[in-house]
Amino acid sequence: MSPAVPNARNRVAVLHGANLDQLGRRPAAVYGALTLPQLETAISGYAAELGLHVQFFQTNHEGAFVEELHRLEDTVDALLLNPGAWTHYSWAIRDALEIAALPAVEIHLSDVGAREQWRRVSVIGDLCVATIAGKGAEGYRDGLARLREELAR
Ligand code: DQA
């Protein structure tokens, strides 16, 4: 296991959007049974295995998510983001992600491509180096691994 050294191009912000604080109350068959704190514990474990330093943010307010993206440019090297439903329509979050100009992976717990038509649209996907969906908490490991590859370039 590599040590997670801050400031070595290994700092990843994990951003959770609307309703992800309600994991545990949302349908477990779709989103898994973990609460958000349990998911973050799992993500911290994956990050430690990969030698990455993670920080977490969750909000149910679109403007707060935008402003967090504005703030992150100087403090992290990459983004792993699950904007929840905003993924499918928030042009403000798309613009803020473009402004952040950091390598980003879009992540979803559920298989958004196999659900309702409106969930198949992502307004951020083309700004991201990868999209991972339908792998539950494990998907976050894949997302972090993909970002580590990107940061090693
Ligand atoms: C989600 C999928 C979105 O469509 C939904 O609105 C969410 C969670 C996921 O992780 O599967 O809130 O992003």
Tab-separated table of N, CA and C and ligand atoms in Angstrom:
chain	number	residue	atom	x	y	z
A	1	MET	N	0.854	-1.193	0.000
A	1	MET	CA	0.000	0.000	0.000
A	1	MET	C	0.896	1.250	0.000
A	2	SER	N	0.670	2.157	-0.972
A	2	SER	CA	1.491	3.368	-1.020
A	2	SER	C	0.918	4.419	-0.077
A	3	PRO	N	1.809	5.200	0.550
A	3	PRO	CA	1.282	6.238	1.438
A	3	PRO	C	0.586	7.328	0.636
A	4	ALA	N	-0.473	7.929	1.195
A	4	ALA	CA	-1.157	9.018	0.507
A	4	ALA	C	-0.462	10.326	0.876
A	5	VAL	N	0.341	10.847	-0.042
A	5	VAL	CA	1.108	12.059	0.239
A	5	VAL	C	0.369	13.257	-0.356
A	6	PRO	N	-0.090	14.189	0.476
A	6	PRO	CA	-0.736	15.363	-0.107
A	6	PRO	C	0.276	16.168	-0.940
A	7	ASN	N	-0.180	16.905	-1.914
A	7	ASN	CA	0.656	17.770	-2.761
A	7	ASN	C	1.592	17.033	-3.683
A	8	ALA	N	1.302	15.787	-4.028
A	8	ALA	CA	2.155	15.051	-4.965
A	8	ALA	C	1.354	14.679	-6.209
A	9	ARG	N	0.485	15.559	-6.659
A	9	ARG	CA	-0.444	15.267	-7.757
A	9	ARG	C	-1.213	13.975	-7.486
A	10	ASN	N	-1.726	13.897	-6.288
A	10	ASN	CA	-2.535	12.728	-5.910
A	10	ASN	C	-3.782	13.133	-5.130
A	11	ARG	N	-4.157	14.395	-5.252
A	11	ARG	CA	-5.276	14.904	-4.443
A	11	ARG	C	-6.555	14.886	-5.278
A	12	VAL	N	-7.521	14.122	-4.793
A	12	VAL	CA	-8.768	13.947	-5.547
A	12	VAL	C	-9.950	14.444	-4.708
A	13	ALA	N	-10.764	15.305	-5.302
A	13	ALA	CA	-12.015	15.710	-4.650
A	13	ALA	C	-13.124	14.786	-5.132
A	14	VAL	N	-13.840	14.215	-4.188
A	14	VAL	CA	-14.990	13.356	-4.497
A	14	VAL	C	-16.239	14.179	-4.170
A	15	LEU	N	-17.005	14.484	-5.216
A	15	LEU	CA	-18.155	15.375	-5.056
A	15	LEU	C	-19.453	14.604	-5.239
A	16	HIS	N	-20.325	14.703	-4.255
A	16	HIS	CA	-21.633	14.041	-4.324
A	16	HIS	C	-22.712	15.114	-4.439
A	17	GLY	N	-23.608	14.935	-5.394
A	17	GLY	CA	-24.666	15.913	-5.599
A	17	GLY	C	-25.942	15.586	-4.854
A	18	ALA	N	-27.027	16.106	-5.391
A	18	ALA	CA	-28.322	16.086	-4.723
A	18	ALA	C	-28.784	14.673	-4.393
A	19	ASN	N	-29.280	14.527	-3.193
A	19	ASN	CA	-29.913	13.302	-2.678
A	19	ASN	C	-28.933	12.173	-2.343
A	20	LEU	N	-27.648	12.394	-2.599
A	20	LEU	CA	-26.713	11.306	-2.247
A	20	LEU	C	-26.506	11.229	-0.731
A	21	ASP	N	-26.857	12.308	-0.020
A	21	ASP	CA	-26.838	12.228	1.452
A	21	ASP	C	-27.953	11.314	1.969
A	22	GLN	N	-28.867	10.937	1.087
A	22	GLN	CA	-29.999	10.096	1.496
A	22	GLN	C	-29.762	8.610	1.194
A	23	LEU	N	-28.556	8.274	0.734
A	23	LEU	CA	-28.250	6.850	0.518
A	23	LEU	C	-28.529	6.105	1.820
A	24	GLY	N	-29.063	4.896	1.667
A	24	GLY	CA	-29.518	4.169	2.857
A	24	GLY	C	-31.034	4.247	2.952
A	25	ARG	N	-31.605	5.380	2.460
A	25	ARG	CA	-33.076	5.520	2.398
A	25	ARG	C	-33.561	5.347	0.963
A	26	ARG	N	-32.638	5.387	-0.008
A	26	ARG	CA	-33.008	5.255	-1.421
A	26	ARG	C	-33.053	3.760	-1.752
A	27	PRO	N	-33.702	3.379	-2.869
A	27	PRO	CA	-33.862	1.947	-3.147
A	27	PRO	C	-32.515	1.215	-3.201
A	28	ALA	N	-32.343	0.249	-2.301
A	28	ALA	CA	-31.066	-0.469	-2.207
A	28	ALA	C	-30.803	-1.282	-3.472
A	29	ALA	N	-31.871	-1.743	-4.137
A	29	ALA	CA	-31.687	-2.548	-5.345
A	29	ALA	C	-31.063	-1.709	-6.465
A	30	VAL	N	-31.234	-0.407	-6.380
A	30	VAL	CA	-30.703	0.490	-7.419
A	30	VAL	C	-29.352	1.069	-6.989
A	31	TYR	N	-29.287	1.538	-5.724
A	31	TYR	CA	-28.129	2.320	-5.286
A	31	TYR	C	-27.233	1.589	-4.286
A	32	GLY	N	-27.624	0.377	-3.888
A	32	GLY	CA	-26.850	-0.316	-2.861
A	32	GLY	C	-27.337	0.093	-1.485
A	33	ALA	N	-26.837	-0.611	-0.477
A	33	ALA	CA	-27.352	-0.430	0.882
A	33	ALA	C	-26.504	0.524	1.718
A	34	LEU	N	-25.363	0.972	1.203
A	34	LEU	CA	-24.480	1.809	2.015
A	34	LEU	C	-25.057	3.204	2.213
A	35	THR	N	-24.870	3.738	3.406
A	35	THR	CA	-25.167	5.159	3.644
A	35	THR	C	-23.999	5.963	3.058
A	36	LEU	N	-24.171	7.280	2.992
A	36	LEU	CA	-23.071	8.099	2.457
A	36	LEU	C	-21.802	7.990	3.320
A	37	PRO	N	-21.897	8.071	4.642
A	37	PRO	CA	-20.664	7.895	5.435
A	37	PRO	C	-20.002	6.536	5.187
A	38	GLN	N	-20.812	5.492	5.021
A	38	GLN	CA	-20.225	4.156	4.736
A	38	GLN	C	-19.567	4.137	3.357
A	39	LEU	N	-20.220	4.780	2.376
A	39	LEU	CA	-19.621	4.859	1.035
A	39	LEU	C	-18.296	5.622	1.109
A	40	GLU	N	-18.271	6.708	1.859
A	40	GLU	CA	-17.038	7.502	1.962
A	40	GLU	C	-15.935	6.710	2.662
A	41	THR	N	-16.310	5.882	3.615
A	41	THR	CA	-15.294	5.031	4.267
A	41	THR	C	-14.704	4.063	3.243
A	42	ALA	N	-15.588	3.480	2.418
A	42	ALA	CA	-15.096	2.563	1.371
A	42	ALA	C	-14.188	3.307	0.392
A	43	ILE	N	-14.599	4.504	-0.024
A	43	ILE	CA	-13.797	5.282	-0.983
A	43	ILE	C	-12.435	5.631	-0.373
A	44	SER	N	-12.432	5.992	0.912
A	44	SER	CA	-11.153	6.313	1.575
A	44	SER	C	-10.225	5.104	1.554
A	45	GLY	N	-10.804	3.910	1.730
A	45	GLY	CA	-9.996	2.678	1.684
A	45	GLY	C	-9.414	2.465	0.296
A	46	TYR	N	-10.228	2.636	-0.746
A	46	TYR	CA	-9.727	2.477	-2.117
A	46	TYR	C	-8.608	3.491	-2.385
A	47	ALA	N	-8.826	4.734	-1.915
A	47	ALA	CA	-7.840	5.790	-2.156
A	47	ALA	C	-6.513	5.436	-1.484
A	48	ALA	N	-6.590	4.942	-0.264
A	48	ALA	CA	-5.362	4.579	0.456
A	48	ALA	C	-4.617	3.482	-0.295
A	49	GLU	N	-5.349	2.498	-0.802
A	49	GLU	CA	-4.710	1.418	-1.577
A	49	GLU	C	-3.996	1.959	-2.808
A	50	LEU	N	-4.567	3.016	-3.381
A	50	LEU	CA	-4.037	3.568	-4.634
A	50	LEU	C	-3.040	4.707	-4.391
A	51	GLY	N	-2.803	5.053	-3.131
A	51	GLY	CA	-1.871	6.144	-2.830
A	51	GLY	C	-2.443	7.512	-3.165
A	52	LEU	N	-3.757	7.630	-3.123
A	52	LEU	CA	-4.403	8.910	-3.404
A	52	LEU	C	-4.932	9.526	-2.113
A	53	HIS	N	-4.988	10.845	-2.106
A	53	HIS	CA	-5.539	11.586	-0.967
A	53	HIS	C	-6.914	12.089	-1.386
A	54	VAL	N	-7.973	11.713	-0.663
A	54	VAL	CA	-9.315	12.149	-1.060
A	54	VAL	C	-9.919	13.143	-0.075
A	55	GLN	N	-10.704	14.058	-0.619
A	55	GLN	CA	-11.535	14.917	0.218
A	55	GLN	C	-12.959	14.850	-0.321
A	56	PHE	N	-13.926	15.022	0.576
A	56	PHE	CA	-15.323	14.808	0.203
A	56	PHE	C	-16.146	16.083	0.325
A	57	PHE	N	-17.167	16.152	-0.517
A	57	PHE	CA	-18.113	17.266	-0.475
A	57	PHE	C	-19.465	16.749	-0.923
A	58	GLN	N	-20.518	17.130	-0.218
A	58	GLN	CA	-21.898	16.798	-0.656
A	58	GLN	C	-22.780	18.008	-0.420
A	59	THR	N	-23.640	18.265	-1.383
A	59	THR	CA	-24.644	19.314	-1.197
A	59	THR	C	-25.908	18.948	-1.957
A	60	ASN	N	-27.013	19.516	-1.495
A	60	ASN	CA	-28.272	19.398	-2.240
A	60	ASN	C	-28.587	20.695	-2.989
A	61	HIS	N	-27.624	21.622	-3.008
A	61	HIS	CA	-27.839	22.932	-3.629
A	61	HIS	C	-26.929	23.088	-4.851
A	62	GLU	N	-27.537	23.279	-5.983
A	62	GLU	CA	-26.783	23.336	-7.233
A	62	GLU	C	-25.709	24.436	-7.213
A	63	GLY	N	-26.079	25.621	-6.696
A	63	GLY	CA	-25.123	26.731	-6.652
A	63	GLY	C	-23.933	26.412	-5.757
A	64	ALA	N	-24.166	25.676	-4.686
A	64	ALA	CA	-23.069	25.297	-3.787
A	64	ALA	C	-22.131	24.323	-4.489
A	65	PHE	N	-22.702	23.453	-5.321
A	65	PHE	CA	-21.877	22.498	-6.079
A	65	PHE	C	-21.016	23.274	-7.089
A	66	VAL	N	-21.642	24.251	-7.751
A	66	VAL	CA	-20.922	25.108	-8.704
A	66	VAL	C	-19.775	25.831	-7.987
A	67	GLU	N	-20.073	26.415	-6.832
A	67	GLU	CA	-19.054	27.196	-6.125
A	67	GLU	C	-17.933	26.307	-5.601
A	68	GLU	N	-18.249	25.072	-5.236
A	68	GLU	CA	-17.197	24.139	-4.818
A	68	GLU	C	-16.273	23.873	-6.006
A	69	LEU	N	-16.847	23.687	-7.184
A	69	LEU	CA	-16.016	23.483	-8.383
A	69	LEU	C	-15.127	24.702	-8.632
A	70	HIS	N	-15.633	25.892	-8.391
A	70	HIS	CA	-14.818	27.103	-8.568
A	70	HIS	C	-13.620	27.116	-7.630
A	71	ARG	N	-13.845	26.603	-6.415
A	71	ARG	CA	-12.802	26.676	-5.377
A	71	ARG	C	-11.699	25.644	-5.548
A	72	LEU	N	-11.979	24.554	-6.267
A	72	LEU	CA	-11.086	23.393	-6.171
A	72	LEU	C	-9.823	23.465	-7.006
A	73	GLU	N	-9.788	24.385	-7.979
A	73	GLU	CA	-8.693	24.401	-8.951
A	73	GLU	C	-7.302	24.345	-8.292
A	74	ASP	N	-7.127	25.125	-7.216
A	74	ASP	CA	-5.796	25.206	-6.606
A	74	ASP	C	-5.568	24.178	-5.509
A	75	THR	N	-6.600	23.447	-5.138
A	75	THR	CA	-6.430	22.592	-3.962
A	75	THR	C	-6.430	21.098	-4.254
A	76	VAL	N	-6.904	20.718	-5.444
A	76	VAL	CA	-6.864	19.294	-5.804
A	76	VAL	C	-6.351	19.126	-7.224
A	77	ASP	N	-6.038	17.876	-7.566
A	77	ASP	CA	-5.473	17.571	-8.890
A	77	ASP	C	-6.486	16.917	-9.814
A	78	ALA	N	-7.555	16.371	-9.261
A	78	ALA	CA	-8.513	15.633	-10.084
A	78	ALA	C	-9.844	15.551	-9.351
A	79	LEU	N	-10.870	15.217	-10.122
A	79	LEU	CA	-12.227	15.177	-9.579
A	79	LEU	C	-12.902	13.858	-9.891
A	80	LEU	N	-13.591	13.313	-8.885
A	80	LEU	CA	-14.465	12.150	-9.092
A	80	LEU	C	-15.850	12.651	-8.710
A	81	LEU	N	-16.731	12.811	-9.709
A	81	LEU	CA	-17.988	13.467	-9.369
A	81	LEU	C	-19.227	12.691	-9.765
A	82	ASN	N	-20.128	12.648	-8.795
A	82	ASN	CA	-21.459	12.083	-8.990
A	82	ASN	C	-22.459	13.192	-8.695
A	83	PRO	N	-22.837	13.942	-9.730
A	83	PRO	CA	-23.755	15.060	-9.470
A	83	PRO	C	-25.201	14.622	-9.265
A	84	GLY	N	-25.466	13.316	-9.227
A	84	GLY	CA	-26.855	12.857	-9.079
A	84	GLY	C	-27.665	13.321	-10.278
A	85	ALA	N	-28.914	13.726	-10.030
A	85	ALA	CA	-29.809	14.119	-11.130
A	85	ALA	C	-29.282	15.320	-11.917
A	86	TRP	N	-28.456	16.172	-11.305
A	86	TRP	CA	-27.904	17.332	-12.041
A	86	TRP	C	-27.108	16.898	-13.271
A	87	THR	N	-26.553	15.697	-13.193
A	87	THR	CA	-25.803	15.144	-14.327
A	87	THR	C	-26.566	15.299	-15.635
A	88	HIS	N	-27.888	15.143	-15.522
A	88	HIS	CA	-28.700	14.992	-16.713
A	88	HIS	C	-29.177	16.312	-17.303
A	89	TYR	N	-28.982	17.426	-16.564
A	89	TYR	CA	-29.516	18.688	-17.104
A	89	TYR	C	-28.814	19.952	-16.643
A	90	SER	N	-27.843	19.877	-15.739
A	90	SER	CA	-27.313	21.137	-15.186
A	90	SER	C	-26.189	21.712	-16.040
A	91	TRP	N	-26.561	22.645	-16.890
A	91	TRP	CA	-25.550	23.321	-17.713
A	91	TRP	C	-24.664	24.196	-16.844
A	92	ALA	N	-25.157	24.655	-15.695
A	92	ALA	CA	-24.327	25.458	-14.783
A	92	ALA	C	-23.194	24.611	-14.211
A	93	ILE	N	-23.503	23.370	-13.872
A	93	ILE	CA	-22.448	22.482	-13.352
A	93	ILE	C	-21.486	22.121	-14.482
A	94	ARG	N	-21.998	21.912	-15.673
A	94	ARG	CA	-21.113	21.648	-16.809
A	94	ARG	C	-20.131	22.820	-17.004
A	95	ASP	N	-20.662	24.058	-16.989
A	95	ASP	CA	-19.782	25.220	-17.192
A	95	ASP	C	-18.740	25.305	-16.076
A	96	ALA	N	-19.156	25.050	-14.839
A	96	ALA	CA	-18.222	25.129	-13.709
A	96	ALA	C	-17.149	24.046	-13.812
A	97	LEU	N	-17.533	22.889	-14.327
A	97	LEU	CA	-16.549	21.802	-14.499
A	97	LEU	C	-15.528	22.192	-15.564
A	98	GLU	N	-16.016	22.858	-16.608
A	98	GLU	CA	-15.101	23.328	-17.652
A	98	GLU	C	-14.129	24.357	-17.076
A	99	ILE	N	-14.643	25.249	-16.221
A	99	ILE	CA	-13.801	26.277	-15.592
A	99	ILE	C	-12.752	25.611	-14.690
A	100	ALA	N	-13.149	24.585	-13.968
A	100	ALA	CA	-12.216	23.900	-13.053
A	100	ALA	C	-11.039	23.313	-13.830
A	101	ALA	N	-11.298	22.870	-15.049
A	101	ALA	CA	-10.237	22.390	-15.936
A	101	ALA	C	-9.318	21.355	-15.269
A	102	LEU	N	-9.909	20.428	-14.572
A	102	LEU	CA	-9.150	19.346	-13.926
A	102	LEU	C	-9.581	18.017	-14.537
A	103	PRO	N	-8.699	17.018	-14.558
A	103	PRO	CA	-9.135	15.701	-15.006
A	103	PRO	C	-10.279	15.201	-14.122
A	104	ALA	N	-11.329	14.732	-14.774
A	104	ALA	CA	-12.524	14.352	-14.010
A	104	ALA	C	-13.065	13.023	-14.508
A	105	VAL	N	-13.605	12.257	-13.569
A	105	VAL	CA	-14.344	11.033	-13.899
A	105	VAL	C	-15.767	11.208	-13.386
A	106	GLU	N	-16.736	10.907	-14.263
A	106	GLU	CA	-18.165	10.910	-13.895
A	106	GLU	C	-18.506	9.527	-13.358
A	107	ILE	N	-19.155	9.500	-12.219
A	107	ILE	CA	-19.441	8.217	-11.572
A	107	ILE	C	-20.902	8.159	-11.125
A	108	HIS	N	-21.512	7.005	-11.315
A	108	HIS	CA	-22.878	6.761	-10.831
A	108	HIS	C	-22.924	5.387	-10.186
A	109	LEU	N	-23.642	5.292	-9.086
A	109	LEU	CA	-23.809	3.993	-8.435
A	109	LEU	C	-24.644	3.072	-9.316
A	110	SER	N	-25.708	3.619	-9.892
A	110	SER	CA	-26.644	2.806	-10.682
A	110	SER	C	-26.241	2.820	-12.153
A	111	ASP	N	-26.861	1.927	-12.901
A	111	ASP	CA	-26.579	1.834	-14.337
A	111	ASP	C	-27.499	2.803	-15.081
A	112	VAL	N	-27.068	4.055	-15.131
A	112	VAL	CA	-27.940	5.105	-15.684
A	112	VAL	C	-28.314	4.840	-17.147
A	113	GLY	N	-27.471	4.101	-17.838
A	113	GLY	CA	-27.746	3.786	-19.244
A	113	GLY	C	-28.870	2.774	-19.427
A	114	ALA	N	-29.227	2.093	-18.360
A	114	ALA	CA	-30.254	1.043	-18.446
A	114	ALA	C	-31.522	1.445	-17.704
A	115	ARG	N	-31.635	2.724	-17.362
A	115	ARG	CA	-32.820	3.172	-16.604
A	115	ARG	C	-33.684	4.075	-17.504
A	116	GLU	N	-34.360	5.063	-16.917
A	116	GLU	CA	-35.230	5.917	-17.728
A	116	GLU	C	-34.408	6.661	-18.795
A	117	GLN	N	-35.117	7.029	-19.864
A	117	GLN	CA	-34.471	7.737	-20.977
A	117	GLN	C	-33.731	8.999	-20.494
A	118	TRP	N	-34.368	9.756	-19.589
A	118	TRP	CA	-33.755	11.029	-19.180
A	118	TRP	C	-32.440	10.847	-18.432
A	119	ARG	N	-32.251	9.642	-17.844
A	119	ARG	CA	-30.989	9.398	-17.129
A	119	ARG	C	-29.860	9.020	-18.085
A	120	ARG	N	-30.199	8.760	-19.331
A	120	ARG	CA	-29.154	8.380	-20.307
A	120	ARG	C	-28.399	9.590	-20.816
A	121	VAL	N	-28.952	10.778	-20.551
A	121	VAL	CA	-28.289	12.014	-20.987
A	121	VAL	C	-27.321	12.456	-19.895
A	122	SER	N	-26.091	12.793	-20.300
A	122	SER	CA	-25.167	13.442	-19.372
A	122	SER	C	-24.674	14.713	-20.034
A	123	VAL	N	-24.809	15.845	-19.322
A	123	VAL	CA	-24.291	17.099	-19.885
A	123	VAL	C	-22.833	17.321	-19.491
A	124	ILE	N	-22.248	16.412	-18.731
A	124	ILE	CA	-20.833	16.571	-18.329
A	124	ILE	C	-19.917	15.511	-18.941
A	125	GLY	N	-20.502	14.458	-19.519
A	125	GLY	CA	-19.710	13.295	-19.929
A	125	GLY	C	-18.536	13.625	-20.838
A	126	ASP	N	-18.751	14.543	-21.775
A	126	ASP	CA	-17.671	14.826	-22.724
A	126	ASP	C	-16.546	15.655	-22.104
A	127	LEU	N	-16.750	16.171	-20.892
A	127	LEU	CA	-15.665	16.888	-20.195
A	127	LEU	C	-14.868	15.943	-19.292
A	128	CYS	N	-15.288	14.690	-19.232
A	128	CYS	CA	-14.685	13.724	-18.302
A	128	CYS	C	-13.824	12.716	-19.063
A	129	VAL	N	-12.777	12.228	-18.420
A	129	VAL	CA	-11.903	11.241	-19.070
A	129	VAL	C	-12.555	9.860	-19.076
A	130	ALA	N	-13.545	9.648	-18.225
A	130	ALA	CA	-14.258	8.366	-18.210
A	130	ALA	C	-15.581	8.537	-17.493
A	131	THR	N	-16.518	7.654	-17.814
A	131	THR	CA	-17.787	7.570	-17.087
A	131	THR	C	-17.926	6.143	-16.588
A	132	ILE	N	-18.219	6.017	-15.305
A	132	ILE	CA	-18.380	4.682	-14.702
A	132	ILE	C	-19.765	4.638	-14.071
A	133	ALA	N	-20.533	3.614	-14.410
A	133	ALA	CA	-21.905	3.532	-13.902
A	133	ALA	C	-22.298	2.087	-13.689
A	134	GLY	N	-23.113	1.857	-12.657
A	134	GLY	CA	-23.713	0.555	-12.466
A	134	GLY	C	-22.853	-0.425	-11.695
A	135	LYS	N	-21.762	0.064	-11.094
A	135	LYS	CA	-20.892	-0.839	-10.351
A	135	LYS	C	-20.956	-0.584	-8.848
A	136	GLY	N	-21.929	0.214	-8.425
A	136	GLY	CA	-22.070	0.495	-6.996
A	136	GLY	C	-20.813	1.136	-6.429
A	137	ALA	N	-20.541	0.841	-5.145
A	137	ALA	CA	-19.379	1.436	-4.470
A	137	ALA	C	-18.074	1.063	-5.174
A	138	GLU	N	-17.999	-0.148	-5.699
A	138	GLU	CA	-16.784	-0.625	-6.407
A	138	GLU	C	-16.403	0.303	-7.561
A	139	GLY	N	-17.416	0.910	-8.169
A	139	GLY	CA	-17.158	1.824	-9.283
A	139	GLY	C	-16.238	2.973	-8.866
A	140	TYR	N	-16.334	3.357	-7.588
A	140	TYR	CA	-15.478	4.458	-7.115
A	140	TYR	C	-14.009	4.041	-7.113
A	141	ARG	N	-13.760	2.759	-6.880
A	141	ARG	CA	-12.375	2.261	-6.954
A	141	ARG	C	-11.861	2.398	-8.387
A	142	ASP	N	-12.709	1.990	-9.347
A	142	ASP	CA	-12.328	2.090	-10.756
A	142	ASP	C	-12.102	3.552	-11.153
A	143	GLY	N	-12.971	4.414	-10.645
A	143	GLY	CA	-12.845	5.835	-10.968
A	143	GLY	C	-11.543	6.414	-10.431
A	144	LEU	N	-11.202	6.056	-9.193
A	144	LEU	CA	-9.948	6.545	-8.606
A	144	LEU	C	-8.748	5.990	-9.367
A	145	ALA	N	-8.828	4.714	-9.746
A	145	ALA	CA	-7.713	4.100	-10.491
A	145	ALA	C	-7.526	4.802	-11.836
A	146	ARG	N	-8.637	5.147	-12.477
A	146	ARG	CA	-8.565	5.843	-13.771
A	146	ARG	C	-7.929	7.224	-13.598
A	147	LEU	N	-8.278	7.901	-12.486
A	147	LEU	CA	-7.701	9.226	-12.232
A	147	LEU	C	-6.216	9.115	-11.897
A	148	ARG	N	-5.847	8.059	-11.200
A	148	ARG	CA	-4.419	7.882	-10.889
A	148	ARG	C	-3.618	7.737	-12.175
A	149	GLU	N	-4.161	6.950	-13.111
A	149	GLU	CA	-3.517	6.808	-14.433
A	149	GLU	C	-3.349	8.166	-15.091
A	150	GLU	N	-4.410	8.950	-15.040
A	150	GLU	CA	-4.416	10.271	-15.687
A	150	GLU	C	-3.361	11.174	-15.038
A	151	LEU	N	-3.242	11.107	-13.702
A	151	LEU	CA	-2.310	11.972	-12.986
A	151	LEU	C	-0.863	11.537	-13.177
A	152	ALA	N	-0.685	10.284	-13.586
A	152	ALA	CA	0.684	9.770	-13.779
A	152	ALA	C	1.226	10.152	-15.164
A	153	ARG	N	0.375	10.674	-16.044
A	153	ARG	CA	0.801	10.999	-17.419
A	153	ARG	C	1.819	12.115	-17.448
B	1	DQA	C1	-27.097	8.640	-9.679
B	1	DQA	C2	-28.039	8.437	-10.865
B	1	DQA	C3	-28.894	9.656	-11.100
B	1	DQA	O1	-29.747	9.470	-12.219
B	1	DQA	C4	-29.756	9.930	-9.873
B	1	DQA	O2	-30.514	11.093	-10.061
B	1	DQA	C5	-28.964	9.979	-8.609
B	1	DQA	C6	-27.853	9.041	-8.420
B	1	DQA	C7	-26.324	7.338	-9.350
B	1	DQA	O3	-25.353	7.435	-8.612
B	1	DQA	O4	-26.689	6.266	-9.803
B	1	DQA	O5	-29.283	10.724	-7.700
B	1	DQA	O6	-26.171	9.640	-10.005
